[in-house]
Structures are given as structure tokens and as C-alpha cells.
């Protein structure tokens, strides 16, 4: 995964993209108003279109051909903080970029304002690429944006992206499901809005034959691990934590379910961090397969 980071200058930086002395919120409002005024006359007042595009986990080669084509055809790209510089470099230099990224506990552009921005740009006749990390339909709030845009009468569609779990598994060279190791896969969130308490169905999640991909769970991994073990998940279940999957900055941390909180405390990983819980995590690169697990004859009868 070694490689030189490709940057796109000030255009990929939220701080550099906004005029001096203005907050991110004011910059977004100003850019939207400018874009609307510039395009309304050119389009004759017609309605544009919004594409909710998945940027994938970071590697630009994991973009779909459709995503790349739409980014190059867009009038304006409204993008999240977690979209990599390499992906942003695929956008033509003349295309307007509007950063609306969030970080934990820091939302300079609230979701309601992002929704309103997309509506305003779409109604001004623009072709809008709403670029979101991973897949826009998996913990990306793409559904809320779709509802807001379509309620305003603006055509909108989803462009799938490779979600973080797939990117992390491909990068570490292991399958998310595997004969004899995992008969299912579940994607769950490890964080709730406004830091509300987790209300996951722990009993149903505590199945060692199901791979769990936990998104946004770094802050709550102590609770997640404890609840899963309390509901029957083996304490020695393999866990792989992956930071910034598929990028040159990717980092991995191997541990067991009972040890992952302490392992993270000793070696914190930069966000975003994804957790893969399950026997398949033992197949990850640089991680030895536990004795007796994953041999061809193991659980063969369960698969006929």
C-alpha cells in the first residue's frame, strides 16, 4: 500500500476553500448563493440533478466507473471530510468543491443545512455530485439527503461505493464470509447521534458464526466487547481494527474480543477506524490462524 499521497492543493481543504474571516457555514451559504445565481440564468431556471456518490474507502482505483464519470461531469461537488485526497484529485480543476465534512463532536455544517444546500443547488439547475466516503447508503445519512432532495422535486439517484468493511478486507486479503468460518455478515454502527446510549440487539449480534463489521465504534469498543461477551460471544474471538483502510496511511491492529479495548488504549488508531469481529479476522494478513479453526473439514456437515 506504499505510495505517495496525491493532493489537490487548496481545493481539497475546507479551511483553504473558504474566504478569510468566514466560518465554514457562511462559506457554504455564500458558495451556494453564488452558484445558484450563476446557473439559474444559464439553465433557464430548470431543475438540476443530484447524485449521491460513494467515494469508497479511499483508494481511487476502488471508485466505480459510474462514480468517476459523474464526478467529471458535475457542476459542483459537495464532499465529506473523509473523502481521500486521491479521490478528490479525480475531480476536474474547474469543478466547484464545497466541503461539508463532520468530525466527532464537531459539525460545522449541520445535516439539515447540508440537505438545504443540496436542494438549493439542485433547484438552481446544477448537476450536483454529493460525494460521501464508502457507500452513501451505509451509515452515510444518504437516505435523509435523498428524501430532502426528492421532496423538493429534484431528480436524485444513488451511486454505490465500496463500503469500508469490503475495502478493509480486500486490503488485508481476507474474506468477510468463508466456508466453515462465517455464514453471515452484519454491518452495525458503534455510535449513535448526540452520543446516545447504544441500543443494539446484543443477543442476536453475539453469534460467532456471523462476521460483525462495526463502524464508528472506537469510542465505545469497551462497551461493545463487554456486551457481546456477556451475551455469549467467545472472549477469544479474533478482532481486526483497521484505520484509514485502503489508503497509504492504513494501519491494522489484531487482538481478541476481550483484549481489543486495552490494545486500542495502548495503541490508538487515527480515525476512521473499522472493526471486523469474527473468525475470518484470523485470516487477515499478518495474523496467524488459530489452531483447529478454518481447516477444510471444519463444520463441513453444516454446509452439506
Coordinates of C-alpha atoms in Angstrom, one line a residue:
X1 CA 0.0 0.0 0.0
X2 CA 3.0 2.2 -0.1
X3 CA 2.7 5.2 -2.3
X4 CA 3.0 9.0 -2.4
X5 CA 0.0 10.9 -1.3
X6 CA -1.6 12.9 -4.1
X7 CA -3.0 16.2 -3.1
X8 CA -5.1 18.6 -4.9
X9 CA -4.0 21.8 -3.4
X10 CA -6.3 24.2 -1.6
X11 CA -9.3 22.9 -3.4
X12 CA -9.4 19.8 -1.2
X13 CA -9.1 21.6 2.1
X14 CA -12.2 23.0 3.8
X15 CA -10.1 25.7 5.5
X16 CA -8.4 26.8 2.4
X17 CA -11.6 26.7 0.3
X18 CA -13.4 29.3 2.3
X19 CA -12.7 33.1 2.2
X20 CA -10.7 34.5 5.1
X21 CA -12.7 35.5 8.1
X22 CA -15.7 33.3 7.2
X23 CA -16.9 30.2 9.0
X24 CA -17.5 27.0 7.2
X25 CA -21.2 27.6 7.5
X26 CA -21.0 31.1 6.0
X27 CA -18.7 29.8 3.2
X28 CA -21.2 27.1 2.3
X29 CA -24.1 29.6 2.2
X30 CA -22.1 32.0 0.1
X31 CA -20.9 29.4 -2.4
X32 CA -24.5 28.1 -2.8
X33 CA -25.9 31.5 -3.4
X34 CA -23.1 32.3 -5.9
X35 CA -23.6 29.0 -7.7
X36 CA -27.4 29.5 -7.8
X37 CA -27.1 32.9 -9.3
X38 CA -24.6 31.9 -11.9
X39 CA -26.5 28.9 -13.0
X40 CA -30.1 30.0 -12.9
X41 CA -29.7 32.3 -16.0
X42 CA -27.7 29.7 -17.9
X43 CA -30.2 26.9 -17.3
X44 CA -33.3 29.0 -17.9
X45 CA -34.4 28.2 -14.3
X46 CA -34.6 24.4 -15.0
X47 CA -34.1 21.9 -12.2
X48 CA -30.8 20.1 -12.0
X49 CA -30.0 16.6 -10.6
X50 CA -28.3 15.3 -7.5
X51 CA -26.1 12.1 -7.5
X52 CA -25.4 10.6 -4.1
X53 CA -22.0 9.1 -4.9
X54 CA -20.0 6.6 -2.8
X55 CA -16.3 7.5 -2.8
X56 CA -15.3 4.2 -1.5
X57 CA -12.8 3.7 1.4
X58 CA -10.1 5.9 0.0
X59 CA -8.2 4.2 -2.9
X60 CA -9.2 6.0 -6.1
X61 CA -8.9 2.7 -8.0
X62 CA -11.9 1.4 -6.0
X63 CA -14.2 4.1 -7.4
X64 CA -16.8 2.7 -9.8
X65 CA -16.6 3.8 -13.4
X66 CA -20.0 5.5 -13.0
X67 CA -18.8 7.5 -10.0
X68 CA -15.8 8.7 -11.8
X69 CA -17.8 9.7 -14.9
X70 CA -20.3 11.7 -12.8
X71 CA -17.6 13.4 -10.8
X72 CA -16.0 14.6 -14.1
X73 CA -19.4 15.8 -15.4
X74 CA -20.6 17.5 -12.3
X75 CA -21.0 21.3 -11.9
X76 CA -20.4 21.2 -8.2
X77 CA -19.1 18.5 -5.8
X78 CA -20.4 18.6 -2.2
X79 CA -18.0 16.4 -0.3
X80 CA -17.4 14.9 3.2
X81 CA -14.2 15.2 5.2
X82 CA -13.3 11.5 4.9
X83 CA -13.1 11.6 1.1
X84 CA -9.4 11.0 0.4
X85 CA -7.2 13.5 -1.4
X86 CA -6.5 10.9 -4.1
X87 CA -10.2 10.6 -4.9
X88 CA -10.6 14.4 -4.8
X89 CA -7.8 14.6 -7.3
X90 CA -10.1 12.8 -9.8
X91 CA -12.3 15.8 -10.0
X92 CA -11.5 18.3 -12.8
X93 CA -9.9 21.5 -11.5
X94 CA -12.7 23.7 -12.9
X95 CA -15.4 21.9 -10.9
X96 CA -16.6 23.8 -7.8
X97 CA -16.0 21.9 -4.5
X98 CA -18.0 22.6 -1.3
X99 CA -16.7 20.9 1.9
X100 CA -19.3 19.9 4.4
X101 CA -17.4 17.4 6.5
X102 CA -18.0 16.5 10.1
X103 CA -15.8 15.1 12.8
X104 CA -16.7 13.5 16.1
X105 CA -18.3 16.2 18.2
X106 CA -17.7 18.9 15.6
X107 CA -20.4 19.6 12.9
X108 CA -19.6 22.9 11.3
X109 CA -22.3 22.3 8.7
X110 CA -25.3 20.5 10.3
X111 CA -27.1 17.8 8.4
X112 CA -30.2 20.0 8.0
X113 CA -28.1 22.6 6.3
X114 CA -26.4 20.1 4.0
X115 CA -29.9 19.0 2.9
X116 CA -30.9 22.6 2.3
X117 CA -27.7 23.2 0.3
X118 CA -28.3 20.2 -2.0
X119 CA -31.9 21.4 -2.6
X120 CA -30.8 24.9 -3.4
X121 CA -28.1 23.8 -5.8
X122 CA -30.4 21.3 -7.5
X123 CA -33.2 23.9 -7.9
X124 CA -30.7 26.3 -9.5
X125 CA -30.2 23.9 -12.4
X126 CA -26.9 22.4 -11.3
X127 CA -25.7 18.8 -11.7
X128 CA -24.6 18.1 -8.1
X129 CA -22.3 15.3 -7.0
X130 CA -22.8 14.6 -3.3
X131 CA -19.6 12.7 -2.6
X132 CA -19.6 10.6 0.6
X133 CA -17.0 8.2 2.0
X134 CA -17.7 4.5 1.5
X135 CA -21.2 3.8 0.3
X136 CA -23.9 6.6 0.7
X137 CA -26.5 4.1 1.9
X138 CA -24.4 2.5 4.7
X139 CA -24.2 4.8 7.8
X140 CA -23.8 7.8 5.4
X141 CA -27.1 9.5 6.0
X142 CA -27.7 9.3 2.3
X143 CA -31.3 8.4 2.9
X144 CA -32.0 11.7 4.6
X145 CA -30.4 13.6 1.8
X146 CA -32.3 11.6 -0.8
X147 CA -35.6 12.4 1.0
X148 CA -34.9 16.1 1.2
X149 CA -33.9 16.4 -2.5
X150 CA -36.7 14.3 -3.9
X151 CA -39.3 16.1 -1.7
X152 CA -38.2 19.3 -3.5
X153 CA -38.9 17.7 -6.9
X154 CA -35.3 17.3 -7.8
X155 CA -34.2 14.0 -9.5
X156 CA -31.8 12.1 -7.3
X157 CA -30.1 8.7 -7.5
X158 CA -27.6 6.6 -5.6
X159 CA -24.2 5.6 -7.0
X160 CA -22.9 2.7 -4.9
X161 CA -19.5 2.8 -3.4
X162 CA -17.3 0.1 -1.8
X163 CA -18.0 0.3 1.9
X164 CA -15.2 0.3 4.5
X165 CA -15.6 -3.3 5.5
X166 CA -15.1 -4.5 2.0
X167 CA -12.2 -2.2 1.4
X168 CA -10.5 -3.2 4.7
X169 CA -11.0 -6.9 4.0
X170 CA -9.6 -6.6 0.5
X171 CA -6.6 -4.6 1.7
X172 CA -5.8 -7.2 4.4
X173 CA -6.5 -10.0 2.0
X174 CA -9.2 -12.0 3.8
X175 CA -12.9 -12.8 3.1
X176 CA -15.8 -11.4 5.1
X177 CA -17.5 -14.7 4.8
X178 CA -15.8 -18.1 4.5
X179 CA -17.0 -21.7 4.3
X180 CA -16.8 -23.1 7.8
X181 CA -16.0 -19.8 9.5
X182 CA -18.8 -17.3 8.8
X183 CA -22.2 -18.0 7.4
X184 CA -23.3 -14.4 7.5
X185 CA -22.2 -10.7 7.7
X186 CA -23.8 -7.8 9.6
X187 CA -22.9 -4.2 9.4
X188 CA -23.6 -2.3 12.6
X189 CA -23.0 1.2 14.0
X190 CA -20.9 1.6 17.1
X191 CA -22.0 5.1 17.7
X192 CA -25.3 6.9 17.9
X193 CA -26.2 10.5 17.2
X194 CA -25.6 13.0 20.0
X195 CA -23.7 10.3 21.9
X196 CA -26.9 8.5 22.9
X197 CA -26.6 5.1 24.5
X198 CA -26.2 2.1 22.2
X199 CA -29.4 0.1 21.9
X200 CA -28.2 -2.8 19.8
X201 CA -29.7 -6.2 19.9
X202 CA -26.7 -7.8 21.6
X203 CA -28.2 -11.3 21.9
X204 CA -28.6 -11.5 18.1
X205 CA -25.2 -10.0 17.4
X206 CA -23.4 -12.4 19.7
X207 CA -23.2 -15.2 17.1
X208 CA -19.6 -16.4 16.5
X209 CA -20.6 -17.7 13.0
X210 CA -21.5 -14.2 11.8
X211 CA -18.9 -11.6 10.9
X212 CA -19.6 -8.2 12.5
X213 CA -18.4 -5.1 10.8
X214 CA -18.6 -2.3 13.4
X215 CA -18.5 1.2 12.1
X216 CA -17.7 4.3 14.2
X217 CA -17.1 2.1 17.3
X218 CA -13.7 3.2 18.6
X219 CA -15.1 5.3 21.5
X220 CA -17.5 2.6 22.5
X221 CA -15.4 -0.6 22.0
X222 CA -15.1 -1.3 25.7
X223 CA -18.9 -1.4 26.0
X224 CA -19.4 -3.3 22.7
X225 CA -16.9 -6.0 23.6
X226 CA -18.3 -6.4 27.1
X227 CA -21.9 -6.7 25.9
X228 CA -21.0 -9.2 23.2
X229 CA -19.1 -11.4 25.7
X230 CA -21.9 -11.1 28.2
X231 CA -24.4 -12.3 25.6
X232 CA -22.3 -15.4 24.7
X233 CA -19.6 -14.3 22.2
X234 CA -16.3 -16.1 22.8
X235 CA -13.9 -13.8 24.6
X236 CA -11.0 -15.0 22.4
X237 CA -12.9 -14.3 19.1
X238 CA -10.4 -12.6 16.7
X239 CA -10.8 -8.9 16.1
X240 CA -9.2 -6.7 13.4
X241 CA -9.2 -3.0 13.8
X242 CA -8.4 -1.1 10.6
X243 CA -7.6 2.6 10.4
X244 CA -7.9 4.5 7.1
X245 CA -8.5 1.3 5.1
X246 CA -7.1 1.1 1.5
X247 CA -5.1 4.3 1.8
X248 CA -1.3 4.7 2.1
X249 CA -1.9 5.6 5.8
X250 CA -3.7 2.3 6.6
X251 CA -2.9 0.8 10.0
X252 CA -4.1 -2.6 11.4
X253 CA -4.4 -3.9 15.0
X254 CA -5.1 -7.5 15.8
X255 CA -6.5 -8.6 19.1
X256 CA -9.1 -10.8 20.7
X257 CA -12.5 -9.5 21.7
X258 CA -11.7 -9.3 25.4
X259 CA -8.3 -7.6 24.7
X260 CA -9.3 -5.1 21.9
X261 CA -10.2 -2.2 24.4
X262 CA -6.7 -2.4 26.1
X263 CA -5.0 -2.9 22.8
X264 CA -6.6 0.3 21.5
X265 CA -5.7 2.2 24.7
X266 CA -2.0 1.2 24.2
X267 CA -2.0 2.0 20.5
X268 CA -4.7 4.4 19.5
X269 CA -5.5 4.4 15.8
X270 CA -6.4 7.5 13.8
X271 CA -10.0 7.8 12.6
X272 CA -11.8 6.4 10.8
X273 CA -11.5 3.0 12.4
X274 CA -13.4 -0.1 11.4
X275 CA -13.7 -3.3 13.4
X276 CA -14.1 -6.7 11.9
X277 CA -15.2 -9.2 14.6
X278 CA -15.2 -12.9 13.8
X279 CA -13.2 -16.0 12.9
X280 CA -12.5 -14.6 9.4
X281 CA -10.4 -11.8 11.1
X282 CA -7.8 -14.5 11.9
X283 CA -7.2 -14.9 8.1
X284 CA -6.1 -11.3 7.8
X285 CA -2.7 -10.6 6.5
X286 CA 0.0 -10.9 9.3
X287 CA -2.4 -12.7 11.6
X288 CA -1.9 -16.4 12.3
X289 CA -5.0 -18.7 12.0
X290 CA -5.9 -20.2 15.5
X291 CA -5.2 -23.9 15.8
X292 CA -8.1 -26.0 14.7
X293 CA -10.0 -23.2 13.1
X294 CA -10.6 -23.0 9.4
X295 CA -9.4 -26.4 8.3
X296 CA -11.2 -27.8 5.3
X297 CA -13.1 -30.4 7.3
X298 CA -14.2 -28.0 10.0
X299 CA -18.0 -27.7 10.2
X300 CA -18.3 -29.3 6.7
X301 CA -21.5 -31.1 7.7
X302 CA -23.2 -27.7 8.3
X303 CA -22.8 -26.9 4.6
X304 CA -23.9 -30.2 3.2

